[in-house]
Amino acid sequence: MNQLVRTVKGLVPASVRRAVKTARKGEGPEAALGAFVLAQAADYARSTGGDASALANATLGTFLHDRAAIKMAGEAQQYVMTAFQPDYERNLYPFYKQQEYMILLAFLSYPFRGPGSLNAQLQTYSAAADALPEMDILDYGAGMPFGLIQLLRIRPEKVKSVTLVDLDLIHTRLSEHIIRGFIGDRLTMIRKTDPEAIPSFGRKKFNFCFGKDIFEHLTDPAPHLENILKATAKQAVCYFDFTDHGEKYLQHVTPLLSPLNAVVEAHGFEKAEMLAGMSGFTR
């Protein structure tokens, strides 16, 4: 049985289940992972006293029938917000806070956008797991950390510790709920209310660092990257999204990211081949 259909059977009424039966077959690991995360989201909703069936009813039909609609709706909301908030770039946390459930909806939809939709997360985490005997992980600006969740599902013995850094929004609290279910207090959460605040990692050392869809959202990303690199172990693997993002666009306040490659190399890392659009580094 299709993984998405199996998840829906336990969450939503028959009318929605009938629509979900049109889901494509053979969608690969992304759809199975997405179904798992949706089930976890329902569990988290129940733990807060919320209505898990309402969550499923609001999301799954859209995921199946019009995946582009969520992206279009999210962008439309952001454009309307910027029209009335000309100083939003100086107040990015309130800007995100006002749309946190739309952001969550977008994250939940990612695995259902077709085969390969999570390559940047799944392939990089898998490559790092192959290269390292065990992993002390830093996922910076984690969003919904699909690569980490998949690793914990299929290779949990690889994960020694995890530190997640992200804004204090609903998707971050859901991520914490999921990851703690696997590793308990081996997870350190750093939830921020100021995107520009540079966190302290104390004495932690990480041998795998991952950062995607984060640096373009920071007005000065280099100090954040320096802070990450200072906390890396002697032997470490890093994957960062240093793709230049073109013109300035909504919350993409720093679209030119390619100069950050030199920052990593200055810390003794060697550039590896790109993997799924991610810049790889080893030391």
Short mmCIF file of N, CA and C in Angstrom, two decimals, residues 114-221:
data_model
loop_
_atom_site.label_atom_id
_atom_site.label_comp_id
_atom_site.label_asym_id
_atom_site.label_seq_id
_atom_site.Cartn_x
_atom_site.Cartn_y
_atom_site.Cartn_z
N GLY A 114 7.63 15.11 -5.78
CA GLY A 114 8.15 14.21 -6.79
C GLY A 114 9.49 13.62 -6.44
N PRO A 115 9.87 12.54 -7.14
CA PRO A 115 11.17 11.91 -6.90
C PRO A 115 12.31 12.91 -7.05
N GLY A 116 13.25 12.87 -6.13
CA GLY A 116 14.39 13.77 -6.17
C GLY A 116 14.18 15.08 -5.44
N SER A 117 12.97 15.29 -4.91
CA SER A 117 12.66 16.57 -4.28
C SER A 117 13.48 16.83 -3.02
N LEU A 118 14.02 15.77 -2.42
CA LEU A 118 14.81 15.93 -1.20
C LEU A 118 16.27 15.49 -1.40
N ASN A 119 16.74 15.48 -2.63
CA ASN A 119 18.10 15.00 -2.90
C ASN A 119 19.15 15.74 -2.08
N ALA A 120 19.01 17.06 -1.97
CA ALA A 120 20.03 17.84 -1.26
C ALA A 120 20.14 17.42 0.19
N GLN A 121 19.04 17.02 0.80
CA GLN A 121 19.07 16.58 2.19
C GLN A 121 19.47 15.11 2.30
N LEU A 122 18.84 14.24 1.53
CA LEU A 122 19.05 12.80 1.70
C LEU A 122 20.44 12.37 1.23
N GLN A 123 20.88 12.87 0.09
CA GLN A 123 22.16 12.42 -0.45
C GLN A 123 23.34 12.92 0.37
N THR A 124 23.27 14.15 0.87
CA THR A 124 24.39 14.68 1.64
C THR A 124 24.51 13.99 2.99
N TYR A 125 23.40 13.80 3.67
CA TYR A 125 23.45 13.09 4.95
C TYR A 125 23.96 11.67 4.76
N SER A 126 23.53 11.01 3.68
CA SER A 126 23.99 9.65 3.43
C SER A 126 25.48 9.61 3.13
N ALA A 127 25.98 10.58 2.34
CA ALA A 127 27.40 10.62 2.03
C ALA A 127 28.23 10.86 3.28
N ALA A 128 27.77 11.75 4.16
CA ALA A 128 28.50 12.01 5.40
C ALA A 128 28.51 10.78 6.30
N ALA A 129 27.40 10.07 6.35
CA ALA A 129 27.33 8.85 7.16
C ALA A 129 28.29 7.78 6.63
N ASP A 130 28.46 7.73 5.32
CA ASP A 130 29.43 6.79 4.75
C ASP A 130 30.86 7.16 5.12
N ALA A 131 31.13 8.46 5.25
CA ALA A 131 32.49 8.92 5.47
C ALA A 131 32.91 8.92 6.93
N LEU A 132 31.94 8.93 7.84
CA LEU A 132 32.26 9.10 9.27
C LEU A 132 31.81 7.88 10.06
N PRO A 133 32.61 7.43 11.05
CA PRO A 133 32.20 6.28 11.85
C PRO A 133 30.99 6.56 12.73
N GLU A 134 30.90 7.77 13.28
CA GLU A 134 29.74 8.23 14.01
C GLU A 134 29.68 9.74 13.88
N MET A 135 28.52 10.33 14.13
CA MET A 135 28.31 11.70 13.72
C MET A 135 27.83 12.57 14.88
N ASP A 136 28.55 13.66 15.10
CA ASP A 136 28.09 14.77 15.93
C ASP A 136 27.62 15.85 14.96
N ILE A 137 26.33 16.03 14.87
CA ILE A 137 25.71 16.78 13.77
C ILE A 137 25.29 18.17 14.21
N LEU A 138 25.60 19.16 13.35
CA LEU A 138 25.04 20.49 13.47
C LEU A 138 24.25 20.77 12.20
N ASP A 139 22.94 20.95 12.36
CA ASP A 139 22.08 21.34 11.24
C ASP A 139 21.67 22.78 11.50
N TYR A 140 22.21 23.69 10.70
CA TYR A 140 22.09 25.13 10.97
C TYR A 140 20.99 25.71 10.08
N GLY A 141 19.97 26.29 10.72
CA GLY A 141 18.80 26.74 9.96
C GLY A 141 18.01 25.57 9.45
N ALA A 142 17.76 24.62 10.36
CA ALA A 142 17.37 23.27 9.98
C ALA A 142 16.08 23.18 9.18
N GLY A 143 15.15 24.12 9.37
CA GLY A 143 13.85 23.94 8.73
C GLY A 143 13.23 22.64 9.21
N MET A 144 12.73 21.85 8.29
CA MET A 144 12.33 20.48 8.60
C MET A 144 13.48 19.59 8.18
N PRO A 145 14.26 19.04 9.11
CA PRO A 145 15.53 18.37 8.77
C PRO A 145 15.31 16.97 8.20
N PHE A 146 14.84 16.91 6.97
CA PHE A 146 14.48 15.63 6.37
C PHE A 146 15.67 14.68 6.27
N GLY A 147 16.86 15.21 5.96
CA GLY A 147 18.03 14.33 5.86
C GLY A 147 18.34 13.67 7.17
N LEU A 148 18.27 14.43 8.25
CA LEU A 148 18.51 13.89 9.59
C LEU A 148 17.44 12.88 9.97
N ILE A 149 16.19 13.20 9.71
CA ILE A 149 15.09 12.29 10.07
C ILE A 149 15.26 10.97 9.34
N GLN A 150 15.59 11.04 8.04
CA GLN A 150 15.77 9.80 7.28
C GLN A 150 16.95 9.00 7.81
N LEU A 151 18.04 9.68 8.16
CA LEU A 151 19.20 8.97 8.71
C LEU A 151 18.82 8.26 10.00
N LEU A 152 18.06 8.91 10.86
CA LEU A 152 17.65 8.29 12.12
C LEU A 152 16.71 7.12 11.88
N ARG A 153 15.98 7.14 10.81
CA ARG A 153 15.06 6.03 10.50
C ARG A 153 15.81 4.81 9.99
N ILE A 154 16.86 5.02 9.18
CA ILE A 154 17.48 3.88 8.50
C ILE A 154 18.88 3.54 9.00
N ARG A 155 19.58 4.52 9.64
CA ARG A 155 20.94 4.26 10.14
C ARG A 155 21.13 4.95 11.49
N PRO A 156 20.29 4.65 12.44
CA PRO A 156 20.33 5.39 13.72
C PRO A 156 21.64 5.22 14.47
N GLU A 157 22.34 4.12 14.23
CA GLU A 157 23.59 3.86 14.96
C GLU A 157 24.68 4.88 14.59
N LYS A 158 24.51 5.59 13.51
CA LYS A 158 25.50 6.58 13.07
C LYS A 158 25.45 7.87 13.89
N VAL A 159 24.32 8.15 14.53
CA VAL A 159 24.09 9.46 15.14
C VAL A 159 24.47 9.42 16.61
N LYS A 160 25.51 10.17 16.96
CA LYS A 160 25.94 10.29 18.35
C LYS A 160 25.25 11.45 19.06
N SER A 161 25.21 12.61 18.39
CA SER A 161 24.54 13.79 18.97
C SER A 161 24.07 14.69 17.84
N VAL A 162 23.10 15.53 18.16
CA VAL A 162 22.54 16.46 17.18
C VAL A 162 22.33 17.81 17.83
N THR A 163 22.70 18.87 17.12
CA THR A 163 22.35 20.24 17.50
C THR A 163 21.60 20.87 16.33
N LEU A 164 20.39 21.33 16.59
CA LEU A 164 19.59 22.01 15.59
C LEU A 164 19.50 23.49 15.94
N VAL A 165 19.68 24.34 14.95
CA VAL A 165 19.57 25.79 15.13
C VAL A 165 18.52 26.31 14.16
N ASP A 166 17.52 27.00 14.67
CA ASP A 166 16.52 27.59 13.79
C ASP A 166 15.70 28.60 14.60
N LEU A 167 14.85 29.33 13.90
CA LEU A 167 13.96 30.27 14.56
C LEU A 167 12.91 29.52 15.37
N ASP A 168 12.42 30.17 16.40
CA ASP A 168 11.42 29.57 17.28
C ASP A 168 10.05 29.68 16.62
N LEU A 169 9.76 28.72 15.75
CA LEU A 169 8.51 28.66 15.01
C LEU A 169 7.93 27.26 15.13
N ILE A 170 6.71 27.07 14.64
CA ILE A 170 6.02 25.80 14.83
C ILE A 170 6.78 24.65 14.17
N HIS A 171 7.39 24.87 13.01
CA HIS A 171 8.11 23.76 12.37
C HIS A 171 9.31 23.32 13.19
N THR A 172 9.93 24.27 13.92
CA THR A 172 11.07 23.93 14.76
C THR A 172 10.63 23.08 15.95
N ARG A 173 9.48 23.41 16.51
CA ARG A 173 8.98 22.61 17.64
C ARG A 173 8.56 21.22 17.18
N LEU A 174 8.01 21.12 15.96
CA LEU A 174 7.70 19.80 15.42
C LEU A 174 8.98 19.01 15.19
N SER A 175 10.00 19.64 14.64
CA SER A 175 11.28 18.95 14.43
C SER A 175 11.83 18.41 15.74
N GLU A 176 11.76 19.22 16.79
CA GLU A 176 12.24 18.76 18.10
C GLU A 176 11.46 17.55 18.57
N HIS A 177 10.15 17.58 18.40
CA HIS A 177 9.31 16.44 18.78
C HIS A 177 9.75 15.17 18.07
N ILE A 178 10.03 15.28 16.78
CA ILE A 178 10.41 14.10 16.00
C ILE A 178 11.79 13.59 16.42
N ILE A 179 12.77 14.48 16.49
CA ILE A 179 14.14 14.05 16.77
C ILE A 179 14.28 13.52 18.18
N ARG A 180 13.63 14.15 19.14
CA ARG A 180 13.71 13.64 20.52
C ARG A 180 13.11 12.24 20.62
N GLY A 181 12.15 11.94 19.77
CA GLY A 181 11.59 10.60 19.77
C GLY A 181 12.61 9.54 19.40
N PHE A 182 13.64 9.93 18.69
CA PHE A 182 14.72 9.00 18.32
C PHE A 182 15.87 9.01 19.32
N ILE A 183 16.32 10.21 19.75
CA ILE A 183 17.59 10.27 20.50
C ILE A 183 17.47 10.96 21.86
N GLY A 184 16.28 11.39 22.25
CA GLY A 184 16.09 11.95 23.59
C GLY A 184 16.99 13.14 23.86
N ASP A 185 17.72 13.08 24.98
CA ASP A 185 18.51 14.24 25.40
C ASP A 185 19.84 14.35 24.67
N ARG A 186 20.09 13.51 23.68
CA ARG A 186 21.26 13.72 22.82
C ARG A 186 21.00 14.82 21.78
N LEU A 187 19.82 15.40 21.81
CA LEU A 187 19.48 16.54 20.97
C LEU A 187 19.62 17.84 21.76
N THR A 188 20.33 18.81 21.18
CA THR A 188 20.38 20.17 21.70
C THR A 188 19.64 21.09 20.73
N MET A 189 18.64 21.79 21.24
CA MET A 189 17.88 22.73 20.42
C MET A 189 18.32 24.15 20.73
N ILE A 190 18.59 24.90 19.70
CA ILE A 190 18.86 26.34 19.84
C ILE A 190 17.79 27.05 19.02
N ARG A 191 16.77 27.57 19.72
CA ARG A 191 15.67 28.28 19.07
C ARG A 191 15.89 29.78 19.22
N LYS A 192 15.91 30.47 18.10
CA LYS A 192 16.26 31.89 18.10
C LYS A 192 15.02 32.74 17.80
N THR A 193 15.03 33.96 18.33
CA THR A 193 14.02 34.95 17.97
C THR A 193 14.64 36.14 17.23
N ASP A 194 15.93 36.07 17.01
CA ASP A 194 16.64 37.06 16.21
C ASP A 194 17.48 36.31 15.19
N PRO A 195 17.10 36.37 13.91
CA PRO A 195 17.87 35.63 12.90
C PRO A 195 19.34 36.00 12.86
N GLU A 196 19.67 37.23 13.23
CA GLU A 196 21.05 37.69 13.14
C GLU A 196 21.89 37.30 14.35
N ALA A 197 21.26 36.83 15.42
CA ALA A 197 22.01 36.43 16.62
C ALA A 197 22.87 35.21 16.31
N ILE A 198 24.14 35.28 16.70
CA ILE A 198 25.07 34.17 16.47
C ILE A 198 25.10 33.31 17.73
N PRO A 199 24.71 32.06 17.65
CA PRO A 199 24.60 31.22 18.85
C PRO A 199 25.95 30.75 19.37
N SER A 200 25.97 30.42 20.64
CA SER A 200 27.15 29.81 21.25
C SER A 200 26.96 28.30 21.29
N PHE A 201 27.99 27.58 20.90
CA PHE A 201 27.95 26.12 20.95
C PHE A 201 28.71 25.57 22.15
N GLY A 202 29.18 26.45 23.00
CA GLY A 202 29.92 25.99 24.17
C GLY A 202 31.16 25.21 23.74
N ARG A 203 31.32 24.05 24.32
CA ARG A 203 32.51 23.23 24.02
C ARG A 203 32.22 22.14 22.99
N LYS A 204 31.06 22.18 22.38
CA LYS A 204 30.69 21.16 21.40
C LYS A 204 31.59 21.24 20.17
N LYS A 205 31.87 20.07 19.63
CA LYS A 205 32.59 19.96 18.38
C LYS A 205 31.79 19.06 17.44
N PHE A 206 31.61 19.51 16.20
CA PHE A 206 30.78 18.80 15.23
C PHE A 206 31.65 18.25 14.11
N ASN A 207 31.37 17.00 13.73
CA ASN A 207 32.09 16.46 12.58
C ASN A 207 31.22 16.38 11.32
N PHE A 208 29.96 16.80 11.43
CA PHE A 208 29.13 16.98 10.24
C PHE A 208 28.30 18.23 10.42
N CYS A 209 28.47 19.17 9.48
CA CYS A 209 27.71 20.42 9.50
C CYS A 209 26.93 20.55 8.20
N PHE A 210 25.69 20.94 8.33
CA PHE A 210 24.79 21.03 7.17
C PHE A 210 24.05 22.35 7.26
N GLY A 211 24.01 23.07 6.14
CA GLY A 211 23.26 24.33 6.10
C GLY A 211 22.69 24.57 4.72
N LYS A 212 21.39 24.47 4.62
CA LYS A 212 20.70 24.71 3.35
C LYS A 212 19.57 25.71 3.56
N ASP A 213 19.40 26.61 2.59
CA ASP A 213 18.34 27.62 2.65
C ASP A 213 18.43 28.44 3.93
N ILE A 214 19.62 28.85 4.28
CA ILE A 214 19.83 29.63 5.49
C ILE A 214 20.65 30.90 5.22
N PHE A 215 21.78 30.78 4.54
CA PHE A 215 22.71 31.91 4.46
C PHE A 215 22.13 33.08 3.66
N GLU A 216 21.32 32.80 2.66
CA GLU A 216 20.72 33.89 1.89
C GLU A 216 19.69 34.68 2.70
N HIS A 217 19.28 34.12 3.84
CA HIS A 217 18.31 34.79 4.71
C HIS A 217 18.97 35.67 5.76
N LEU A 218 20.29 35.73 5.78
CA LEU A 218 21.03 36.50 6.78
C LEU A 218 21.64 37.73 6.13
N THR A 219 21.57 38.87 6.81
CA THR A 219 22.12 40.09 6.23
C THR A 219 23.65 40.05 6.16
N ASP A 220 24.29 39.30 7.05
CA ASP A 220 25.75 39.15 7.03
C ASP A 220 26.07 37.70 7.38
N PRO A 221 26.06 36.81 6.39
CA PRO A 221 26.21 35.38 6.69
C PRO A 221 27.61 34.95 7.10
#
